[in-house]
Tab-separated table of C-alpha atoms and ligand atoms in Angstrom:
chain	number	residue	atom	x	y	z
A	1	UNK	CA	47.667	-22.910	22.904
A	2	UNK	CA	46.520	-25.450	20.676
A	3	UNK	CA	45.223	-28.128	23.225
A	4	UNK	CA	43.314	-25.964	25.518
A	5	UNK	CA	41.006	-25.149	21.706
A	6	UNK	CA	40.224	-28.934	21.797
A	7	UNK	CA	38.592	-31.659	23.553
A	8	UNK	CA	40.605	-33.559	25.955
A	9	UNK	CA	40.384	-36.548	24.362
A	10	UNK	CA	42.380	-34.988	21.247
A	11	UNK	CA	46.368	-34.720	21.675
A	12	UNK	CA	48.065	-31.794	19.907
A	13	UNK	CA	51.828	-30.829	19.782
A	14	UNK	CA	52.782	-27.371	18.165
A	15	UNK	CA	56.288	-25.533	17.586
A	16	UNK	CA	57.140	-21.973	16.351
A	17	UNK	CA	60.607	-23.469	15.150
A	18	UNK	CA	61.708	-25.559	12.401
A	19	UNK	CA	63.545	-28.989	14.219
A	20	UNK	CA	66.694	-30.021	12.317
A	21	UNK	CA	68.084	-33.758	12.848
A	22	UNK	CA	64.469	-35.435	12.573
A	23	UNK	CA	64.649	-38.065	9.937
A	24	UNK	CA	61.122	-38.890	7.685
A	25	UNK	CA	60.226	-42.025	7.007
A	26	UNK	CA	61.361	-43.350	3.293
A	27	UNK	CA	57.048	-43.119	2.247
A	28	UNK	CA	57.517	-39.781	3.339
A	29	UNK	CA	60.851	-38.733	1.609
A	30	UNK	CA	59.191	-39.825	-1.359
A	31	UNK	CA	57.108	-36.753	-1.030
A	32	UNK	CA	59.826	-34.145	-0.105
A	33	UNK	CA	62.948	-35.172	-1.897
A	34	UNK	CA	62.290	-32.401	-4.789
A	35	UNK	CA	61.124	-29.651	-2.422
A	36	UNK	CA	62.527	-27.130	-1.956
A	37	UNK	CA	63.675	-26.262	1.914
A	38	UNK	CA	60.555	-24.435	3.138
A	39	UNK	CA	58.623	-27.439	2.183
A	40	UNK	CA	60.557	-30.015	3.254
A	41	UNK	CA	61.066	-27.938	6.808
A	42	UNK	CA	57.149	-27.571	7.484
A	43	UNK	CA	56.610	-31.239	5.945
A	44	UNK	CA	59.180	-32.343	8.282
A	45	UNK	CA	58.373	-30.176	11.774
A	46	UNK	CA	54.474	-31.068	11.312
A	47	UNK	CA	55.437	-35.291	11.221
A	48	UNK	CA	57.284	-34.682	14.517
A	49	UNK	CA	55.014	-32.588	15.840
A	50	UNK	CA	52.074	-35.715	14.976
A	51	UNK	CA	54.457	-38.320	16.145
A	52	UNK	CA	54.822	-36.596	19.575
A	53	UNK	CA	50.622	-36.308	19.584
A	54	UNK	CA	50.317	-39.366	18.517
A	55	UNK	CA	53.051	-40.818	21.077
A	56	UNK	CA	51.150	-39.613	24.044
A	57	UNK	CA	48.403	-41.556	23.048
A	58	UNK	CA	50.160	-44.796	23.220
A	59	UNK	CA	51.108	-44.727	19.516
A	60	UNK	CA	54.581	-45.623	17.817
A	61	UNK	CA	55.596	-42.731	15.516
A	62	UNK	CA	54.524	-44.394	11.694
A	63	UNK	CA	54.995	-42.503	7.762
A	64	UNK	CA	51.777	-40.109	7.561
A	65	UNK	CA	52.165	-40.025	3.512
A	66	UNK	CA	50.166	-37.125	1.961
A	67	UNK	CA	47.200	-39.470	0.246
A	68	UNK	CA	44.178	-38.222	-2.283
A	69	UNK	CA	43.853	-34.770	-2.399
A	70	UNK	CA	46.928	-34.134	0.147
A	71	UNK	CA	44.771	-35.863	2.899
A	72	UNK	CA	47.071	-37.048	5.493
A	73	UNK	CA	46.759	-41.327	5.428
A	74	UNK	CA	47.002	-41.670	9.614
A	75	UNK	CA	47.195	-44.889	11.407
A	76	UNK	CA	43.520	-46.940	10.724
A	77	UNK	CA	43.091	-46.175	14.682
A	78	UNK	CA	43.287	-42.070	14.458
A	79	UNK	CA	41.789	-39.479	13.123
A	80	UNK	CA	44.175	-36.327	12.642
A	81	UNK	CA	44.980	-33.062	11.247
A	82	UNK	CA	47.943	-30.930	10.381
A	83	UNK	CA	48.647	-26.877	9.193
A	84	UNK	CA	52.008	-24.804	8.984
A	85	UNK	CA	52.185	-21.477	8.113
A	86	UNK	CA	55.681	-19.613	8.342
A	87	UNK	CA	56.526	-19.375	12.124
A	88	UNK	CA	54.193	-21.939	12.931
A	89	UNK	CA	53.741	-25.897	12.580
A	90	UNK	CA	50.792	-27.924	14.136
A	91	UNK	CA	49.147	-31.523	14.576
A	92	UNK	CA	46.340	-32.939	16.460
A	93	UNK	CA	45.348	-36.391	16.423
A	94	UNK	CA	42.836	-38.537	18.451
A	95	UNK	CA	41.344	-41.997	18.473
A	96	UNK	CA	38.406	-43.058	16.107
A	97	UNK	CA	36.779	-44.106	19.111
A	98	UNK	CA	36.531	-40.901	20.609
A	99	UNK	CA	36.401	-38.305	17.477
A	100	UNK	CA	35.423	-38.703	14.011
A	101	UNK	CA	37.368	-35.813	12.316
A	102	UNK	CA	39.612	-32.769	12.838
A	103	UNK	CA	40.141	-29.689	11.470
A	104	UNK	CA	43.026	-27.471	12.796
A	105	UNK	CA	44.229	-23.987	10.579
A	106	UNK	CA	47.014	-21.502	11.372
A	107	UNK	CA	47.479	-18.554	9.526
A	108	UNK	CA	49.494	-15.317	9.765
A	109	UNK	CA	47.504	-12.550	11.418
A	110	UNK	CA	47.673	-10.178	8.839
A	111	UNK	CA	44.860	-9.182	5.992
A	112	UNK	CA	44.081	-11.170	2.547
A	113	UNK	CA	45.383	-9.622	-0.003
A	114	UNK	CA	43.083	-7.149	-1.603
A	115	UNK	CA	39.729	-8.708	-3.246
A	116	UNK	CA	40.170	-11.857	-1.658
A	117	UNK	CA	37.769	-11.840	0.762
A	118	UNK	CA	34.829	-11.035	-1.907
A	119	UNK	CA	36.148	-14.392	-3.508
A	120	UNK	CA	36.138	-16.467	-0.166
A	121	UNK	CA	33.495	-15.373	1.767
A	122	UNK	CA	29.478	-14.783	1.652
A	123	UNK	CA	27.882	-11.670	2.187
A	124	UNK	CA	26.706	-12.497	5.806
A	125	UNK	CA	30.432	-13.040	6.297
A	126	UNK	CA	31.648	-10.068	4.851
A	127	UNK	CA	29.593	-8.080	6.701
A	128	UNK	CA	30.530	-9.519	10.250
A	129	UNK	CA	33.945	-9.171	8.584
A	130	UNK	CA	34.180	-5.427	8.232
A	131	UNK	CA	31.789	-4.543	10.909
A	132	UNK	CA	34.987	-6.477	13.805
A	133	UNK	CA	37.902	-5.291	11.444
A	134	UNK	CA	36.522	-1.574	12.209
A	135	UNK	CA	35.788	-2.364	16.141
A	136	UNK	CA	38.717	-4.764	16.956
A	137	UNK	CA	41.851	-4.104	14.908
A	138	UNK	CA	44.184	-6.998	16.404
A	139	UNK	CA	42.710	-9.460	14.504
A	140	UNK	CA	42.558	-9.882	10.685
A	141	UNK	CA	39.105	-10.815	10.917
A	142	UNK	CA	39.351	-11.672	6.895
A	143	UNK	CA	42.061	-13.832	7.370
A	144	UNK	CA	40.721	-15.757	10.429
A	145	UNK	CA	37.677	-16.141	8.452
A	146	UNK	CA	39.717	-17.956	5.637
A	147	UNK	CA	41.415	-20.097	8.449
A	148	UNK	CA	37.901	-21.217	9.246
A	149	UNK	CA	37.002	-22.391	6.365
A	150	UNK	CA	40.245	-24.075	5.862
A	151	UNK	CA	39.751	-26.050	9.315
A	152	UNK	CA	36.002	-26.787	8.110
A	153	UNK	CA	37.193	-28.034	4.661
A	154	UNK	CA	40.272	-30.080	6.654
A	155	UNK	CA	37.422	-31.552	9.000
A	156	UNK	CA	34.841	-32.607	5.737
A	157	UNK	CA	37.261	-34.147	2.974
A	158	UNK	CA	38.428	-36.980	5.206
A	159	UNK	CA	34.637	-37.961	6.201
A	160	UNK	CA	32.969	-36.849	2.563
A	161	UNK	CA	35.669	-38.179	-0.037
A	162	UNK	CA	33.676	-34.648	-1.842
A	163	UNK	CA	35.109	-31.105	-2.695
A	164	UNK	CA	33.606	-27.856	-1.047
A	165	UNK	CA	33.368	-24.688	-2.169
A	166	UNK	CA	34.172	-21.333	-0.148
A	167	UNK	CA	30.268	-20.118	-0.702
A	168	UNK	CA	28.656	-23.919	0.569
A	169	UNK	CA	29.812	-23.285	4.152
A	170	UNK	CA	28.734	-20.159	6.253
A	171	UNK	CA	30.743	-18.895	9.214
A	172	UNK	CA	29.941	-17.121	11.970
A	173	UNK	CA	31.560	-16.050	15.223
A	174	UNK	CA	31.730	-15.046	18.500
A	175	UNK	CA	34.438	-12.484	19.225
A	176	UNK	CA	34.279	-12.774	22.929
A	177	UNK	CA	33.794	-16.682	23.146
A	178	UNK	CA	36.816	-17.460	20.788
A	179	UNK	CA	33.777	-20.110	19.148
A	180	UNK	CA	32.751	-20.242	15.397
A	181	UNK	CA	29.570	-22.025	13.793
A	182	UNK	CA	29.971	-23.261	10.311
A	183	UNK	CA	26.358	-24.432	8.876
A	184	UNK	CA	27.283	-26.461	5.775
A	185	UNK	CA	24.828	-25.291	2.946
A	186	UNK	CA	25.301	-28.593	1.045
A	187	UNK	CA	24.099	-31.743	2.169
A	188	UNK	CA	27.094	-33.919	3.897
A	189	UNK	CA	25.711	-37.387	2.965
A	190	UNK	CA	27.030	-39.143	6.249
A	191	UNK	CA	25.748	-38.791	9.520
A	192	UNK	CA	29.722	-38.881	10.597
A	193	UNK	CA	29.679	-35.323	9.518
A	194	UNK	CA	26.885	-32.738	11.004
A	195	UNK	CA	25.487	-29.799	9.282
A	196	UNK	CA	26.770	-27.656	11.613
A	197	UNK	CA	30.282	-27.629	12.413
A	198	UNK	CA	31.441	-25.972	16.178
A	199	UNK	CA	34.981	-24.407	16.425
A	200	UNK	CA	37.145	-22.415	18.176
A	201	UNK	CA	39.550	-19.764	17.438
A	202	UNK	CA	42.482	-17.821	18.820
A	203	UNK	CA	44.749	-15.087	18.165
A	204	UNK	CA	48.296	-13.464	19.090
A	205	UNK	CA	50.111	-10.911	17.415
A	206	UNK	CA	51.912	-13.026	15.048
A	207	UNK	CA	49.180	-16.349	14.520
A	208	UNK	CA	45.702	-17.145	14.235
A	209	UNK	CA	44.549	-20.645	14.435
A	210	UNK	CA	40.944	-22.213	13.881
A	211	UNK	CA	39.830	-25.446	14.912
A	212	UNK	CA	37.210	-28.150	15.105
A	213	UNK	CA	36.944	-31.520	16.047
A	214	UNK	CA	33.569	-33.790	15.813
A	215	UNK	CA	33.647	-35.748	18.816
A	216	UNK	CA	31.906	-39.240	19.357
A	217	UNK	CA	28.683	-38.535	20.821
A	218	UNK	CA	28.673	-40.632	24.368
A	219	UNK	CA	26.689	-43.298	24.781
A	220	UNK	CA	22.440	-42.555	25.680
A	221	UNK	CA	22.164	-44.533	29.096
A	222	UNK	CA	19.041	-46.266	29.773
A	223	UNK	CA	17.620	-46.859	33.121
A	224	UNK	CA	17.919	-50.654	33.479
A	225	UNK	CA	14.326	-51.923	33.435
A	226	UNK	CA	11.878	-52.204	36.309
A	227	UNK	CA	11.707	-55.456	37.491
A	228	UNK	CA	8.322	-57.163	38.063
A	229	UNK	CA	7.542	-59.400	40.456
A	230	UNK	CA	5.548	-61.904	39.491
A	231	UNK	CA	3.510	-63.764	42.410
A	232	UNK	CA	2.643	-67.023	41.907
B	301	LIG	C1	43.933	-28.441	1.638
B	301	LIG	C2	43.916	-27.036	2.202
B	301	LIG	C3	42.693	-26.858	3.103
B	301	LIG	C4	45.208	-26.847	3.040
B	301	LIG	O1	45.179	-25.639	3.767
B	301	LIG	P1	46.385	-24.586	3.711
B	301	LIG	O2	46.009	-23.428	4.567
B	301	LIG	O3	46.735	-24.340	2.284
B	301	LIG	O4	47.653	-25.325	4.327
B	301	LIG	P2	48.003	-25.769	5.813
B	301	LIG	O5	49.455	-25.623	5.976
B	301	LIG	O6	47.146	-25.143	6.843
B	301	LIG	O7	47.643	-27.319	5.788
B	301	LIG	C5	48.411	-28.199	5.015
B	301	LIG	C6	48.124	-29.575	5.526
B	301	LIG	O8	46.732	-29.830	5.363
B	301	LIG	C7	46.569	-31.232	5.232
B	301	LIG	N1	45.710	-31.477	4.084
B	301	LIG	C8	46.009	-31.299	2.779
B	301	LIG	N2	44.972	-31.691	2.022
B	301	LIG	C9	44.007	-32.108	2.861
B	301	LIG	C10	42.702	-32.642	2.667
B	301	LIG	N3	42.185	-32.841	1.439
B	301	LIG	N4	41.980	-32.988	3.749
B	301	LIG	C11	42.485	-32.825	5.002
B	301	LIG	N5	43.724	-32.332	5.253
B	301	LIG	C12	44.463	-31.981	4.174
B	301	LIG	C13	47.967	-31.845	5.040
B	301	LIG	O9	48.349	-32.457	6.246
B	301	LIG	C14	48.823	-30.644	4.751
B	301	LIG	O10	50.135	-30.752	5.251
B	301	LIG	P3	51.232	-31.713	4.543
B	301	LIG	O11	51.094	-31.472	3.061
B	301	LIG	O12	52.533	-31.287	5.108
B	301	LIG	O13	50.855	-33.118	4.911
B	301	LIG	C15	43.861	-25.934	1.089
B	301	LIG	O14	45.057	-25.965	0.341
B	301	LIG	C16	42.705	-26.091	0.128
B	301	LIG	O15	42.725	-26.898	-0.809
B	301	LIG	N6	41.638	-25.258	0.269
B	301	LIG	C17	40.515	-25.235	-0.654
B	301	LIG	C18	39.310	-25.919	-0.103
B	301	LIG	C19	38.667	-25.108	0.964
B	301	LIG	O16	39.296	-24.656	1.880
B	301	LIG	N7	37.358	-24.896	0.875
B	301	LIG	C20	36.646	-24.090	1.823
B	301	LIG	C21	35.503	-24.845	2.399
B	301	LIG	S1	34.423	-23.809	3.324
């Protein structure tokens, strides 16, 4: 499901199932060999899931070692992003040439706890919130909201270097479309990153998933010049 929410030029590999017999790379046992198994399993499933994105764009599988702030460090050619939640493990990647970030979210499809969603999201959002969780009850609208953001903040960090706040992005959505807007209410400080982010979204019974990827604008063509003729 995950490749038909992004652009072409962005390969994505997902599985529902933990994959035993993959080895990590020793950067990346670093990281795990403490964990206990649920970590280690999604830590695992998500590097094979990137190395088989990453292999159908002409890429040799290489460590992708959690860096600052848990930011994935990806080959200096890609741009990438990764989520697990339990039944579900997820990367896309894509060249720099072609996209300048991603942000991809899965999450459970069942309501936030009680009182989270005050915490997470703005009133505008709340109140789109409640008004679809009455209307359309297969989708924990709260939840999906919170995968937004989480796909927003996974796009930002590796462009910004800079924290953000649930309140300084505000989401909304089209419930028909499967499409989300997130207008960033602080200033970006790159032109990399726009002020407002477009995403997708989807939902089955057991997973919702958010996600965004800022492509490379393409080139502005200009007519080639007129040609004057010059008699002499
Ligand atoms: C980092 C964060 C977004 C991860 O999301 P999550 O739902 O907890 O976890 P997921 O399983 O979906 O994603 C985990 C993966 O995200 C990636 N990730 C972690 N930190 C990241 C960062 N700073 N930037 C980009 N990707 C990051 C990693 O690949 C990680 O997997 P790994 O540890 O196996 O390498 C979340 O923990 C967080 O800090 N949220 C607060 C910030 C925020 O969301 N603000 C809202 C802005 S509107």
């Amino acid at each position: 499901m995950l490749s038909t929410m992004l652009p072409s030029c962005v390969s994505a590999e997902e599985s529902r199932q933990d994959l035993v017999e993959i080895e990590l790379f020793p950067e990346e046992e670093a990281h795990v060999s403490n964990a206990v198994s649920q970590r280690r399993a999604e830590f695992t499933t998500v590097r094979w899931c990137a190395r088989r994105a990453m292999g159908r764009l002409g890429l040799g599988p290489v460590p992708i070692v959690p860096n600052r702030r848990g930011a994935p460090g990806w080959d200096e050619r890609l741009v990438g992003s990764m989520t697990h939640c339990r039944g579900y493990r997820a990367a896309a990647v894509a060249l720099k040439s072609r996209v300048h970030s991603i942000g991809i979210d899965a999450e459970r499809n069942d309501a936030l706890p009680p009182g989270l969603l005050e915490s997470i999201a703005l009133p505008s959002e709340q109140a789109w919130v409640r008004d679809l969780l009455r209307t359309e009850t297969s989708v924990a609208w709260d939840r999906l909201l919170f995968s937004m953001k989480e796909a927003v903040f996974k796009t930002w960090y590796p462009l910004t270097g800079r924290e953000l706040d649930f309140e300084e992005a505000r989401i909304t959505v089209d419930p028909e479309e499967g499409t989300f807007r997130a207008r960033l209410l602080v200033d970006p400080g790159t032109e990399l990153c726009p002020q407002v982010l477009s995403g997708r979204w989807h939902a089955d019974e057991e997973i919702l998933l958010s996600s965004i990827a800022l492509t490379v604008p393409a080139p502005v063509r200009h007519s080639a010049p007129h040609a004057v003729l010059v008699r002499g």
